[in-house]
């Protein structure tokens, strides 16, 4: 069968690999239909994987497909069911796993497509507990946005930042996959959304998604604009994933006791900050990585209820590298999906 593998820095190739073994007890074999591209793929592509990884490695951290075969003892799934796949090989036994805090697994085997083989292949055999059934009316290209894009945002905004209806939130990079999702999820509960974008065309699209205040960070200082628009009070929550370029500005946008939640740092990995500001303003800063399996179910339910992901491009699998180049150049609005 075909798989898309990385052989070295910026060297992706479509290759023939052996099909996975038939599913054992408690396992499911899935025919992969759609793979979501994420910034973690760009990091892997650039050769910036932090942990050891064996090359070649099958890429793809986020995917959906349908059940092709069931192992012994699997309940609640049938052959042909559409499914979305959890993107990390958790142990299923540790305390965090047992309590449903899957992304804090103490024995995690790695992130799919980054540390270990991912989903960009025709078939994959997975533990059934990492396979989530997709409700009716959600297409594979949409379901492929649930495990990372929607799941991450659901976890950041609601589990970590505890965003409440009526609060104010600043969403950075409102044209990105997670930015577009955050705007939609925050607006759906009646929040006032501020967002930053890199050009006016994206700003117009962000406004159409419901963003109340759109700031072009290339022409305006976003922190000044947010403070002006909130009458110097600041916002309740900042949704960060840019990093050093925006970090201190983001802190200046927070009201006293405000919460900043971050899941990424596309502009670099180190920033300095004023600790007096941190404790005097009583900020709460939370790191967030991935999501709980329950967040994927919540995300799919939101999609089934009409909150569709914003999809920038759907590409064939062999054009995955073009998709990564688009992500890297920030010339996207929403998600890029590869189909197979
Ligand atoms: Zn575990």
Short mmCIF file of C-alpha atoms in Angstrom, two decimals, residues 23 26-32 63-71 74-90 102 112 119 124-134 147 293-294 296-297 300:
data_model
loop_
_atom_site.label_atom_id
_atom_site.label_comp_id
_atom_site.label_asym_id
_atom_site.label_seq_id
_atom_site.Cartn_x
_atom_site.Cartn_y
_atom_site.Cartn_z
CA UNK A 23 -6.30 -5.96 14.01
CA UNK A 26 -9.04 -4.53 21.09
CA UNK A 27 -7.73 -3.09 17.83
CA UNK A 28 -9.32 -1.56 14.75
CA UNK A 29 -8.01 -1.30 11.21
CA UNK A 30 -8.93 1.97 9.54
CA UNK A 31 -8.91 2.91 5.85
CA UNK A 32 -7.55 6.47 6.02
CA UNK A 63 -6.80 11.95 10.24
CA UNK A 64 -10.19 10.46 9.58
CA UNK A 65 -11.33 7.43 7.64
CA UNK A 66 -13.57 4.44 8.00
CA UNK A 67 -13.37 1.14 9.89
CA UNK A 68 -12.02 -1.58 7.59
CA UNK A 69 -11.75 -4.46 10.08
CA UNK A 70 -12.39 -5.09 13.75
CA UNK A 71 -10.31 -7.10 16.21
CA UNK A 74 -14.19 -4.28 20.05
CA UNK A 75 -17.58 -2.80 20.90
CA UNK A 76 -19.39 0.26 19.63
CA UNK A 77 -17.80 0.25 16.16
CA UNK A 78 -18.78 -1.55 12.96
CA UNK A 79 -17.01 -2.09 9.63
CA UNK A 80 -17.71 0.95 7.43
CA UNK A 81 -18.22 3.39 10.33
CA UNK A 82 -16.64 6.79 9.72
CA UNK A 83 -14.04 7.51 12.41
CA UNK A 84 -11.52 10.11 13.55
CA UNK A 85 -8.18 9.06 15.05
CA UNK A 86 -6.43 10.27 18.19
CA UNK A 87 -2.95 11.50 17.29
CA UNK A 88 -0.80 10.14 20.11
CA UNK A 89 -0.02 6.56 21.11
CA UNK A 90 -1.05 6.73 24.75
CA UNK A 102 -5.09 11.43 27.63
CA UNK A 112 1.80 10.13 15.34
CA UNK A 119 -1.62 8.48 9.33
CA UNK A 124 -3.53 1.88 9.88
CA UNK A 125 -4.18 -0.50 12.79
CA UNK A 126 -4.92 1.28 16.06
CA UNK A 127 -6.12 0.50 19.58
CA UNK A 128 -9.92 0.91 19.48
CA UNK A 129 -9.81 3.34 22.43
CA UNK A 130 -8.03 5.86 20.17
CA UNK A 131 -10.70 5.61 17.46
CA UNK A 132 -13.73 7.92 17.71
CA UNK A 133 -16.90 7.36 15.72
CA UNK A 134 -17.94 10.31 13.53
CA UNK A 147 -8.33 15.42 16.40
CA UNK A 293 -10.09 12.01 23.48
CA UNK A 294 -13.31 13.49 24.88
CA UNK A 296 -12.56 15.00 19.81
CA UNK A 297 -16.09 13.77 20.58
CA UNK A 300 -17.35 16.18 16.18
#
